[in-house]
PDB file of C-alpha atoms in Angstrom:
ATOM      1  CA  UNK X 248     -63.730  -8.657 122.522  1.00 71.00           C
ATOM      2  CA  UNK X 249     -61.594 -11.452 123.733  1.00 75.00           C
ATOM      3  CA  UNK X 250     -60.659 -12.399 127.644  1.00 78.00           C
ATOM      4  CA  UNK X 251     -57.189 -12.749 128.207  1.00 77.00           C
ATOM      5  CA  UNK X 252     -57.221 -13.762 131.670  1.00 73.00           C
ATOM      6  CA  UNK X 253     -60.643 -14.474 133.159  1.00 72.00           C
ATOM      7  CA  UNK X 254     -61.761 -13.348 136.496  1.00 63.00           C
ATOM      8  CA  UNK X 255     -59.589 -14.924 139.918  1.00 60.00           C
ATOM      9  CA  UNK X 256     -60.879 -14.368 143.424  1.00 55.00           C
ATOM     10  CA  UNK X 257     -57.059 -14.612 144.839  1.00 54.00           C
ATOM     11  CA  UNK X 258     -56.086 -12.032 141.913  1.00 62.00           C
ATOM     12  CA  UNK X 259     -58.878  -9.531 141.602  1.00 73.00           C
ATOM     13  CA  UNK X 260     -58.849  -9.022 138.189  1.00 81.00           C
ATOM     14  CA  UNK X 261     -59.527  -9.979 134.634  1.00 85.00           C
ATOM     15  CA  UNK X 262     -58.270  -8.947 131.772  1.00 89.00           C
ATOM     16  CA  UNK X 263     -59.630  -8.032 127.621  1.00 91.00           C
ATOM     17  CA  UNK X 264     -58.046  -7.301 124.129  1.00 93.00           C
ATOM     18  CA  UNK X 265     -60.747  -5.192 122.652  1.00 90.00           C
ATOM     19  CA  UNK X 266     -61.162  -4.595 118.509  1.00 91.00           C
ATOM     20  CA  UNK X 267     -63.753  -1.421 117.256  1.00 87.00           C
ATOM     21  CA  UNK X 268     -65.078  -1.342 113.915  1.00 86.00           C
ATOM     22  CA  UNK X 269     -65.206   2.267 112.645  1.00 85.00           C
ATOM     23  CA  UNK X 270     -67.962   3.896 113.862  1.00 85.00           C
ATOM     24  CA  UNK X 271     -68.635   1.526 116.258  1.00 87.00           C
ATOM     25  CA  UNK X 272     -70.336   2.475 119.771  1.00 86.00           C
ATOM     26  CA  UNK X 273     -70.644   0.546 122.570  1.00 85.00           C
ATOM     27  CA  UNK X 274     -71.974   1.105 126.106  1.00 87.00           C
ATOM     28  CA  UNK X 275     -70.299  -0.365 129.302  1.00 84.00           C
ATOM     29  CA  UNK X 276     -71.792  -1.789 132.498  1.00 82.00           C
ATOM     30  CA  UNK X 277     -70.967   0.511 135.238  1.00 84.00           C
ATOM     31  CA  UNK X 278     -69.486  -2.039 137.978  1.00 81.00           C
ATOM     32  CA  UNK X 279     -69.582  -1.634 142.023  1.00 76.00           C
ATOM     33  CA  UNK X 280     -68.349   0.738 144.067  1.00 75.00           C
ATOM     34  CA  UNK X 281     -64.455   0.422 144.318  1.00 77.00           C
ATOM     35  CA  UNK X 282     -63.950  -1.102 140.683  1.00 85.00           C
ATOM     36  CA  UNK X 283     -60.981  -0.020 139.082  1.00 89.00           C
ATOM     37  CA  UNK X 284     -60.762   0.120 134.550  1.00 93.00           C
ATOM     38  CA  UNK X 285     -57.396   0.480 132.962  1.00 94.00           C
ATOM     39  CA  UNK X 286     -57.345   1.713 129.268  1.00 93.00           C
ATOM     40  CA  UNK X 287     -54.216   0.998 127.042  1.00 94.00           C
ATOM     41  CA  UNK X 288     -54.804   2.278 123.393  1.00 93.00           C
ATOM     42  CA  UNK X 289     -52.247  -0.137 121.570  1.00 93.00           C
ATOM     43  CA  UNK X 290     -52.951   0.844 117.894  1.00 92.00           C
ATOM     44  CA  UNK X 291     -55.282   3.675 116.868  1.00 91.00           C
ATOM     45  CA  UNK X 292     -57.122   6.283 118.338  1.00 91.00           C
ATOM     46  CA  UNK X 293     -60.304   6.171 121.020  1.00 90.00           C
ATOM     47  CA  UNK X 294     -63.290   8.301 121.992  1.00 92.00           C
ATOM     48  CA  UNK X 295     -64.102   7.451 125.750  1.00 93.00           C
ATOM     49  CA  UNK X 296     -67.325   9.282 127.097  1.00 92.00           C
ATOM     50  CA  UNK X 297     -66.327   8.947 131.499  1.00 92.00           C
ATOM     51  CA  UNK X 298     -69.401  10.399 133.147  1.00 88.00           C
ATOM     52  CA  UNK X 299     -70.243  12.551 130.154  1.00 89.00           C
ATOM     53  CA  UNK X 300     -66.878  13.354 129.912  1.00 91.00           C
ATOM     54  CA  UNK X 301     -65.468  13.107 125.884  1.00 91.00           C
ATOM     55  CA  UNK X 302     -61.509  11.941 126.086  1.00 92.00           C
ATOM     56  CA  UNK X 303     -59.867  11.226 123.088  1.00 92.00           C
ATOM     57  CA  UNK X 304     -57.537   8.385 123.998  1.00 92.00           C
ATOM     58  CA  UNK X 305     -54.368   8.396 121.429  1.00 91.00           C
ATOM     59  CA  UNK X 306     -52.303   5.426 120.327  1.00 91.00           C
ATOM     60  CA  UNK X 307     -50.025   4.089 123.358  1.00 91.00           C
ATOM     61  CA  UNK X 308     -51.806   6.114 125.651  1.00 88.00           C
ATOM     62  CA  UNK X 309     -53.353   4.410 129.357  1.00 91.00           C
ATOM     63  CA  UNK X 310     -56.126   6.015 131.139  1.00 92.00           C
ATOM     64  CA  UNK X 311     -57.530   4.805 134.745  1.00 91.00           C
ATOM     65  CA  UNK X 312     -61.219   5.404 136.064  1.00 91.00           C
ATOM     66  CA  UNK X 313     -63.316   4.344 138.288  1.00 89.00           C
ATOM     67  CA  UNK X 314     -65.662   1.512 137.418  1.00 88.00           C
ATOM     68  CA  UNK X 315     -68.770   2.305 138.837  1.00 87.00           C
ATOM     69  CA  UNK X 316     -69.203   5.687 136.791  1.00 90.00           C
ATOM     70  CA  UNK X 317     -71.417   5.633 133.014  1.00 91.00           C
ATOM     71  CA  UNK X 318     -68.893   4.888 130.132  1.00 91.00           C
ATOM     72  CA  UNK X 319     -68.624   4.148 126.426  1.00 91.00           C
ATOM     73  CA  UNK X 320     -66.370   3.487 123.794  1.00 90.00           C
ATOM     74  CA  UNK X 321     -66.823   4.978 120.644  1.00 90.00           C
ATOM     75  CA  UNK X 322     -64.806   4.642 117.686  1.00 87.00           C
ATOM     76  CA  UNK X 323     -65.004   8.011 115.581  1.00 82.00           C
ATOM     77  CA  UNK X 324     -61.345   7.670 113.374  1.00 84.00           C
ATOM     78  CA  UNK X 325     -60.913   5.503 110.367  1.00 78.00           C
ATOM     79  CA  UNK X 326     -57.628   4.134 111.569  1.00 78.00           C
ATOM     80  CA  UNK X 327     -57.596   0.200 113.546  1.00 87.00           C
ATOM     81  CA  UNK X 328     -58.336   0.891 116.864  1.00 91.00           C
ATOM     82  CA  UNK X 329     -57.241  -2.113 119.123  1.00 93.00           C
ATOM     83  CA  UNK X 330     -57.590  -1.570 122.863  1.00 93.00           C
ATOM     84  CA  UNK X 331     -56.110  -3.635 126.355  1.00 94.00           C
ATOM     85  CA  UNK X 332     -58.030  -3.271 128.878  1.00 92.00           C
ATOM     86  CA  UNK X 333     -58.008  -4.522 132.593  1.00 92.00           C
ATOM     87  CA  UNK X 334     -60.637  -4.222 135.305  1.00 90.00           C
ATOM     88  CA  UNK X 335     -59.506  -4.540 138.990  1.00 87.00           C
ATOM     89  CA  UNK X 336     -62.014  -5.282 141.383  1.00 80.00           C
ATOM     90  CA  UNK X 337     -61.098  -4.793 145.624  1.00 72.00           C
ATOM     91  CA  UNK X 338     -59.712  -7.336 147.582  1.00 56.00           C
ATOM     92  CA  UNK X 339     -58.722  -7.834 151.211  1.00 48.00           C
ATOM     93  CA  UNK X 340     -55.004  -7.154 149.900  1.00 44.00           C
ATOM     94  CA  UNK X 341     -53.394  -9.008 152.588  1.00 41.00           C
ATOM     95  CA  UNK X 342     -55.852 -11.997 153.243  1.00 48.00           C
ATOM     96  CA  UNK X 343     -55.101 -12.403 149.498  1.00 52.00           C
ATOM     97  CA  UNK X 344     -51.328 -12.167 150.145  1.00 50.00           C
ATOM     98  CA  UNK X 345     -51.409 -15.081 152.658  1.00 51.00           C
ATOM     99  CA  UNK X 346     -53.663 -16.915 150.745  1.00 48.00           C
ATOM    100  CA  UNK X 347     -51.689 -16.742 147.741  1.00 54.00           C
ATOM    101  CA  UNK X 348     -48.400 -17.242 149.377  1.00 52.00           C
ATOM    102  CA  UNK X 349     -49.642 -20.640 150.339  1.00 54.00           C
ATOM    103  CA  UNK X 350     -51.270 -21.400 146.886  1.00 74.00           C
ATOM    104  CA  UNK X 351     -48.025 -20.352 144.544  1.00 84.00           C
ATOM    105  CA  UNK X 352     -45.807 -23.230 146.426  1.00 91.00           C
ATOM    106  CA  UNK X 353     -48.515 -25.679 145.695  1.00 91.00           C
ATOM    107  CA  UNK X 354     -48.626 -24.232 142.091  1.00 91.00           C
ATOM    108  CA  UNK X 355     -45.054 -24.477 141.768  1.00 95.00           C
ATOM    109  CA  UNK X 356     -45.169 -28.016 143.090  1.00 95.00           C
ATOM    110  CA  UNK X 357     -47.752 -29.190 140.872  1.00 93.00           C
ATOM    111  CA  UNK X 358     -46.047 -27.802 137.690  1.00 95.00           C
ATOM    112  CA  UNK X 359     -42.866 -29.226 138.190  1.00 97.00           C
ATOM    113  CA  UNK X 360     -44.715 -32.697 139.563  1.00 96.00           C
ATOM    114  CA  UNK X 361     -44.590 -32.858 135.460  1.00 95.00           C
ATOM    115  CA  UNK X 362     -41.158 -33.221 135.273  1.00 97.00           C
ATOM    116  CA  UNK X 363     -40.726 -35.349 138.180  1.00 97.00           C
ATOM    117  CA  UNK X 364     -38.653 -32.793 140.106  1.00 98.00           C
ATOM    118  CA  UNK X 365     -41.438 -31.517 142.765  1.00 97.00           C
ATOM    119  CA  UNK X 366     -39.245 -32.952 145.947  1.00 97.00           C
ATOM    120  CA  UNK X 367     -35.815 -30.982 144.770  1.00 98.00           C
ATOM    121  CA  UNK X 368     -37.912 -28.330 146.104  1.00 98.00           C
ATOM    122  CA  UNK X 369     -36.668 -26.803 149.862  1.00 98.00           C
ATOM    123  CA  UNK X 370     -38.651 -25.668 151.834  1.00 97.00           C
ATOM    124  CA  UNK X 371     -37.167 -23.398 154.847  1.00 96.00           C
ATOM    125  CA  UNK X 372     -38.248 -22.773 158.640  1.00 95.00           C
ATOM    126  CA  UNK X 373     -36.499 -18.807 158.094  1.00 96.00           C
ATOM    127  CA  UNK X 374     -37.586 -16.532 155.917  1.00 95.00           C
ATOM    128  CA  UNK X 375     -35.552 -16.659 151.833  1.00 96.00           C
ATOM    129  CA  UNK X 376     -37.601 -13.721 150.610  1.00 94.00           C
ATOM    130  CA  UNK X 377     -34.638 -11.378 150.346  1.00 95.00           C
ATOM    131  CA  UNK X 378     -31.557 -12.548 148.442  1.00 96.00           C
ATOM    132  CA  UNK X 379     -29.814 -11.791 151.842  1.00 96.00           C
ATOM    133  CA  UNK X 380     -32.174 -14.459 153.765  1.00 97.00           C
ATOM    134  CA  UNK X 381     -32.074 -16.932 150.812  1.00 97.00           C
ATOM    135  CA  UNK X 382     -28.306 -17.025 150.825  1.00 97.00           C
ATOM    136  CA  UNK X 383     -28.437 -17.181 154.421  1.00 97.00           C
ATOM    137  CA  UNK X 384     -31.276 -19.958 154.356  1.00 97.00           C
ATOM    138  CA  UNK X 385     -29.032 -21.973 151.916  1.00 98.00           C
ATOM    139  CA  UNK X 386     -25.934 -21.176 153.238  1.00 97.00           C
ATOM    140  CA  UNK X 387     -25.081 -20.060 149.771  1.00 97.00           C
ATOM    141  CA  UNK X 388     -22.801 -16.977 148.209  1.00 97.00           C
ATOM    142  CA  UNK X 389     -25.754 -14.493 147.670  1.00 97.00           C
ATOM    143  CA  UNK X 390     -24.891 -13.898 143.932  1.00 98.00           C
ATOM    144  CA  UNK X 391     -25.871 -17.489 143.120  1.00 98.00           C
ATOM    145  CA  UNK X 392     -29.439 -16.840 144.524  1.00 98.00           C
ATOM    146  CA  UNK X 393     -31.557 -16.053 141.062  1.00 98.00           C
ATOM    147  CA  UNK X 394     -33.988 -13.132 141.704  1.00 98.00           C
ATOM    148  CA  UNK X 395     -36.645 -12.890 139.879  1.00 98.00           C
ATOM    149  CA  UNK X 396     -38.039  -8.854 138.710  1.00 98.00           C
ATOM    150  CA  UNK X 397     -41.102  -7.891 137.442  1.00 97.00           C
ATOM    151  CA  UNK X 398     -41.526  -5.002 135.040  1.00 96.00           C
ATOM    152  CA  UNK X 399     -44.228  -3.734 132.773  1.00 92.00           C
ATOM    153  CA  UNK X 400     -43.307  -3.206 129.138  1.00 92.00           C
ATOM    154  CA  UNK X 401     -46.231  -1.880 126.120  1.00 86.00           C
ATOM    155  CA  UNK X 402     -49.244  -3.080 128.824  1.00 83.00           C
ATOM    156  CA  UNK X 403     -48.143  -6.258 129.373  1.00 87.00           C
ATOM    157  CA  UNK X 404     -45.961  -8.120 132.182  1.00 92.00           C
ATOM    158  CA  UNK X 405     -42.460  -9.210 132.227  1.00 96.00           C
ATOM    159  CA  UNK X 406     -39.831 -10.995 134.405  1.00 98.00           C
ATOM    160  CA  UNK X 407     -36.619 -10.894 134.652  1.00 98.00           C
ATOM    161  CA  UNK X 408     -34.188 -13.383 136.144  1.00 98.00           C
ATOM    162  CA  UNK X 409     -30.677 -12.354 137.526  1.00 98.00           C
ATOM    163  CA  UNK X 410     -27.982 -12.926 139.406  1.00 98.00           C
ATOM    164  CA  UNK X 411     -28.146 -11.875 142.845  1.00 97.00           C
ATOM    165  CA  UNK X 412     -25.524  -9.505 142.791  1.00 97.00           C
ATOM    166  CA  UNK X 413     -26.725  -7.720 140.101  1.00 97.00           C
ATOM    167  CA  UNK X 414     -28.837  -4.677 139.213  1.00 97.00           C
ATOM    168  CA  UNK X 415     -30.616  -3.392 136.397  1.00 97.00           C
ATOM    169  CA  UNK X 416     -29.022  -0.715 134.238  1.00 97.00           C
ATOM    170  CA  UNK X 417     -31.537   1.370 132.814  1.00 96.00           C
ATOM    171  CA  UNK X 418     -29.368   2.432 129.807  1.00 97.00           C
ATOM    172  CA  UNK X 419     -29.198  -1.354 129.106  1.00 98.00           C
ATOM    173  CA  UNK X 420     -32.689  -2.112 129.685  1.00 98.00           C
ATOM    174  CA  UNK X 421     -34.121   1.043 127.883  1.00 97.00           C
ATOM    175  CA  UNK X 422     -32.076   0.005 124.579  1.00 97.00           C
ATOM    176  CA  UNK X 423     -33.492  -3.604 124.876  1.00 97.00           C
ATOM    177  CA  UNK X 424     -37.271  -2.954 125.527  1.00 96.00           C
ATOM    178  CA  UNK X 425     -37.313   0.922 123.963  1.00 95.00           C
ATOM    179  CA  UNK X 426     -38.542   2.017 127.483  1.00 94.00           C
ATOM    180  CA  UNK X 427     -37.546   3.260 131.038  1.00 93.00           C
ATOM    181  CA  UNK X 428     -37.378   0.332 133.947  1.00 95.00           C
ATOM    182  CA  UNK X 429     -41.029   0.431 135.789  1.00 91.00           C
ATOM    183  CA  UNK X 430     -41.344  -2.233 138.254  1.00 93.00           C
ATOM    184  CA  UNK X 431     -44.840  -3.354 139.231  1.00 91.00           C
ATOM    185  CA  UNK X 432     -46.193  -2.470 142.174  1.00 86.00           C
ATOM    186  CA  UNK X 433     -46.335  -5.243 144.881  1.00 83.00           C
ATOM    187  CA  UNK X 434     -49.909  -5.608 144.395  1.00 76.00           C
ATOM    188  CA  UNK X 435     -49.517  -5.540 140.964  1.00 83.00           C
ATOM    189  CA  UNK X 436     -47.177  -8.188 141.020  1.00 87.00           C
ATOM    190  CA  UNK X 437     -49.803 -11.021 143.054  1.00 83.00           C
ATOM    191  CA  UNK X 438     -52.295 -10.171 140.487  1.00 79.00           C
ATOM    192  CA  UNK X 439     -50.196 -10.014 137.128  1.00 85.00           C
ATOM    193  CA  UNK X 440     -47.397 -12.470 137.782  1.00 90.00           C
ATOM    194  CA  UNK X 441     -49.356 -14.598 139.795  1.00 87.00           C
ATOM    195  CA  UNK X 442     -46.475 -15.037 142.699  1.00 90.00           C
ATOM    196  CA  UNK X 443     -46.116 -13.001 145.547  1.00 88.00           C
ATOM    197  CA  UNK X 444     -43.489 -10.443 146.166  1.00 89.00           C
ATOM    198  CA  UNK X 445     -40.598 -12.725 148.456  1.00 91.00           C
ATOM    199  CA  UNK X 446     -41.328 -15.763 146.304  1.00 93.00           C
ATOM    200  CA  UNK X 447     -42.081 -14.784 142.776  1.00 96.00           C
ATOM    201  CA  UNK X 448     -39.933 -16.973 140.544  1.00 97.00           C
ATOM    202  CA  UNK X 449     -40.427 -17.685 136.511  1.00 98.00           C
ATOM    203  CA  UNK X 450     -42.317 -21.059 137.109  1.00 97.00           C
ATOM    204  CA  UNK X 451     -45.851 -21.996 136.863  1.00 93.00           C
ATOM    205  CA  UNK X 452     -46.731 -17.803 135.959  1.00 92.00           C
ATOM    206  CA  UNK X 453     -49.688 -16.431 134.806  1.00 87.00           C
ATOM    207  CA  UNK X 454     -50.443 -16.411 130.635  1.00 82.00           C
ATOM    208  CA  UNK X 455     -48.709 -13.286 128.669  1.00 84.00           C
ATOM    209  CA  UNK X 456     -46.150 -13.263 131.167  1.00 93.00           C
ATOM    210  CA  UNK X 457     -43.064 -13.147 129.029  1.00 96.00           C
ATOM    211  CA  UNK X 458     -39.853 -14.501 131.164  1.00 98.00           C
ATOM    212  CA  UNK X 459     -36.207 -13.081 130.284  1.00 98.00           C
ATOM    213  CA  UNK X 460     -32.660 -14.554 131.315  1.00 98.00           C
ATOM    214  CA  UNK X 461     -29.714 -12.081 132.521  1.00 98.00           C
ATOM    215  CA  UNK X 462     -26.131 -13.003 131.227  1.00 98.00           C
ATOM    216  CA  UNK X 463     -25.469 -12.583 135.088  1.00 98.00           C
ATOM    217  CA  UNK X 464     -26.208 -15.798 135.615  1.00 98.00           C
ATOM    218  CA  UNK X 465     -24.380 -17.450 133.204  1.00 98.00           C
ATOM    219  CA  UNK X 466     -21.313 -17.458 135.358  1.00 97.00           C
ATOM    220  CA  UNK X 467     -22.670 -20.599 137.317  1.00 98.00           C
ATOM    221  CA  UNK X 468     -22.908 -23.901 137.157  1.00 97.00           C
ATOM    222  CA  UNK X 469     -26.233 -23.551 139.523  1.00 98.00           C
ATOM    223  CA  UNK X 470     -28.288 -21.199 140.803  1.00 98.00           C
ATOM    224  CA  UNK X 471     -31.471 -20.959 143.103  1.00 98.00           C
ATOM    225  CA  UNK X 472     -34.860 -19.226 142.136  1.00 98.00           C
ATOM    226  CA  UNK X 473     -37.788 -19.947 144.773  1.00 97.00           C
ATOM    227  CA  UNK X 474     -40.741 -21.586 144.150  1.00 97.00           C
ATOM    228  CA  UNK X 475     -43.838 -19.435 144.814  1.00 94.00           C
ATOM    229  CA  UNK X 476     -43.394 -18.732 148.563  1.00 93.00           C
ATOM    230  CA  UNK X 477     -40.643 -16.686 150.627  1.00 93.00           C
ATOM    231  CA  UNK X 478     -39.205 -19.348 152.449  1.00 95.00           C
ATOM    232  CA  UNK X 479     -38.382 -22.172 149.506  1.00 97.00           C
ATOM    233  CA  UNK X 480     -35.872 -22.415 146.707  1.00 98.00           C
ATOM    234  CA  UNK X 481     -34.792 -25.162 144.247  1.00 98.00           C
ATOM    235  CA  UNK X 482     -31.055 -25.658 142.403  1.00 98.00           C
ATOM    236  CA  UNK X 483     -31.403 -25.816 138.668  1.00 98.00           C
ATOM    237  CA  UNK X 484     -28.314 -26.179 136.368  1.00 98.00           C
ATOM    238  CA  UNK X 485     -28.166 -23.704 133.679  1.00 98.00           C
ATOM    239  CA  UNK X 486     -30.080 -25.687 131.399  1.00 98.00           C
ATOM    240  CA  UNK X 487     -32.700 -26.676 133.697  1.00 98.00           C
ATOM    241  CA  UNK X 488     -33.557 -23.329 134.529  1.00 98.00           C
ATOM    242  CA  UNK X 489     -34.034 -22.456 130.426  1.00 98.00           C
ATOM    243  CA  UNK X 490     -35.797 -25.184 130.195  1.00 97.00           C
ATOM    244  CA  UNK X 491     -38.214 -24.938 133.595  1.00 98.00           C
ATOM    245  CA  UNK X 492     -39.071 -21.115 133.256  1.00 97.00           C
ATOM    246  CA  UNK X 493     -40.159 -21.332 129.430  1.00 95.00           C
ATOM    247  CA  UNK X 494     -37.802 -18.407 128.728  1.00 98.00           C
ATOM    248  CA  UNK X 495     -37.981 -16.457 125.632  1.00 97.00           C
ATOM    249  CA  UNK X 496     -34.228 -14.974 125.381  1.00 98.00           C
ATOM    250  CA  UNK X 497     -31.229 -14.228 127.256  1.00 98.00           C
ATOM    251  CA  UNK X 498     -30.424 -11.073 127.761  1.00 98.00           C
ATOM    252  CA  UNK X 499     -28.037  -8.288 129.027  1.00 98.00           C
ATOM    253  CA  UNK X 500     -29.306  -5.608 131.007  1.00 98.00           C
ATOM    254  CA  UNK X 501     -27.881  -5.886 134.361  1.00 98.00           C
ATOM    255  CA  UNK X 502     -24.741  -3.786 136.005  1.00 97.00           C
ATOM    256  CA  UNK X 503     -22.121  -4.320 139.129  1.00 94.00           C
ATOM    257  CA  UNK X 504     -21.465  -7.769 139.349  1.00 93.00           C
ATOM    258  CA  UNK X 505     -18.009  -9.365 138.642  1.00 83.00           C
TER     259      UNK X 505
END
């Protein structure tokens, strides 16, 4: 077993990539009431015993449960069995929203205090959580403001950044990641990404979180992403943004902008 992300009060969660042997059996502690475990099967095949319940958990397939109930896993097939899985625990949900919100901008500051570009940050007395309000805030044209999206692809987090006059097209997106477009949940998003929803931005984001480019913006000499809360932003050249958000590729999935 290895921890992928360890356990964070403001999050909730933690995270494990999980190897059986064959014929390997192993019994997990049941946690408090109100404990969430997700399952992803990424290679193999799984026997989970939930409560005395047998499930046979095939490859690429999730399964939630409640933590506080008896469970194993048991490895019965001669196949590699490798196994995600993520434990939620509760959380005053919006106590850790305003927390967070306040934590992210600091984040944001500190990680770009390495580059010596923390005061380009703006900070706003009006809300820039929408791209409406951000334009508005900046007194910008809104397809210049970069949104940032959050999907889930294979179990594991992803952003996209666009322009903001553009939306996904699922055609495009489904022939680039071999899947339909499933955004996270807002919850989901505080806890995965690490920002929260009105200021999540590719900057200073959790581990695994792989960060993609849309062509849309590639029409502008700058754009604005925020910076961990949903009244700041910061204008980044082309370059700077590659550079800033550790992108892994540019890509072209987005629809109805000129």
């Amino acid at each position: 077993m290895y921890t992928l992300f360890t356990y964070a009060p403001v999050r909730g969660m933690e995270r494990f990539f999980m190897e059986f042997d064959f014929g390997c059996s192993h019994n997990s502690d049941e946690h408090d009431s109100g404990v969430e475990e997700y399952i992803f099967v990424a290679i193999g095949k799984l026997l989970m015993i939930l409560n005395g319940r047998e499930i046979i958990l095939e490859e690429k397939h999730p399964i939630r449960f409640r933590g506080d109930i008896p469970n194993s896993y048991n490895r019965m097939f001669e196949n590699i069995c490798e196994v995600y899985n993520t434990i939620f625990y509760p959380v005053n949900y919006i106590e850790s929203l305003r927390r967070s919100t306040y934590m992210s901008i600091d984040i944001v500051k500190e990680y770009f205090k390495k580059f010596g570009i923390e005061n380009r940050i703006m900070e706003f007395d009006v809300s820039s959580a929408t791209v409406e309000l951000a334009a508005k805030a900046l007194k910008c044209e809104p397809c210049r403001i970069a949104k940032t999206l959050s999907f889930m692809v294979d179990g594991n987090p992803i952003l996209i950044v666009t322009a903001g006059d553009a939306k996904i097209d699922n055609p495009k997106y489904k022939a680039r990641f071999k899947t339909k477009a499933k955004m996270l949940a807002p919850d989901e998003v505080l806890m995965m990404i690490g920002h929260a929803v009105g200021g999540v931005c590719p900057f200073a984001v959790n581990d695994m979180v792989t960060v993609y480019l849309d062509k849309s913006l590639k029409r502008f000499g700058t754009v604005f992403p925020a910076c961990g809360s949903g009244n700041s932003a910061i204008e980044l050249t082309i370059d700077e943004l590659e550079k800033y958000s550790n992108y892994y590729e540019w890509i072209d999935v987005c629809k109805g902008y000129l």
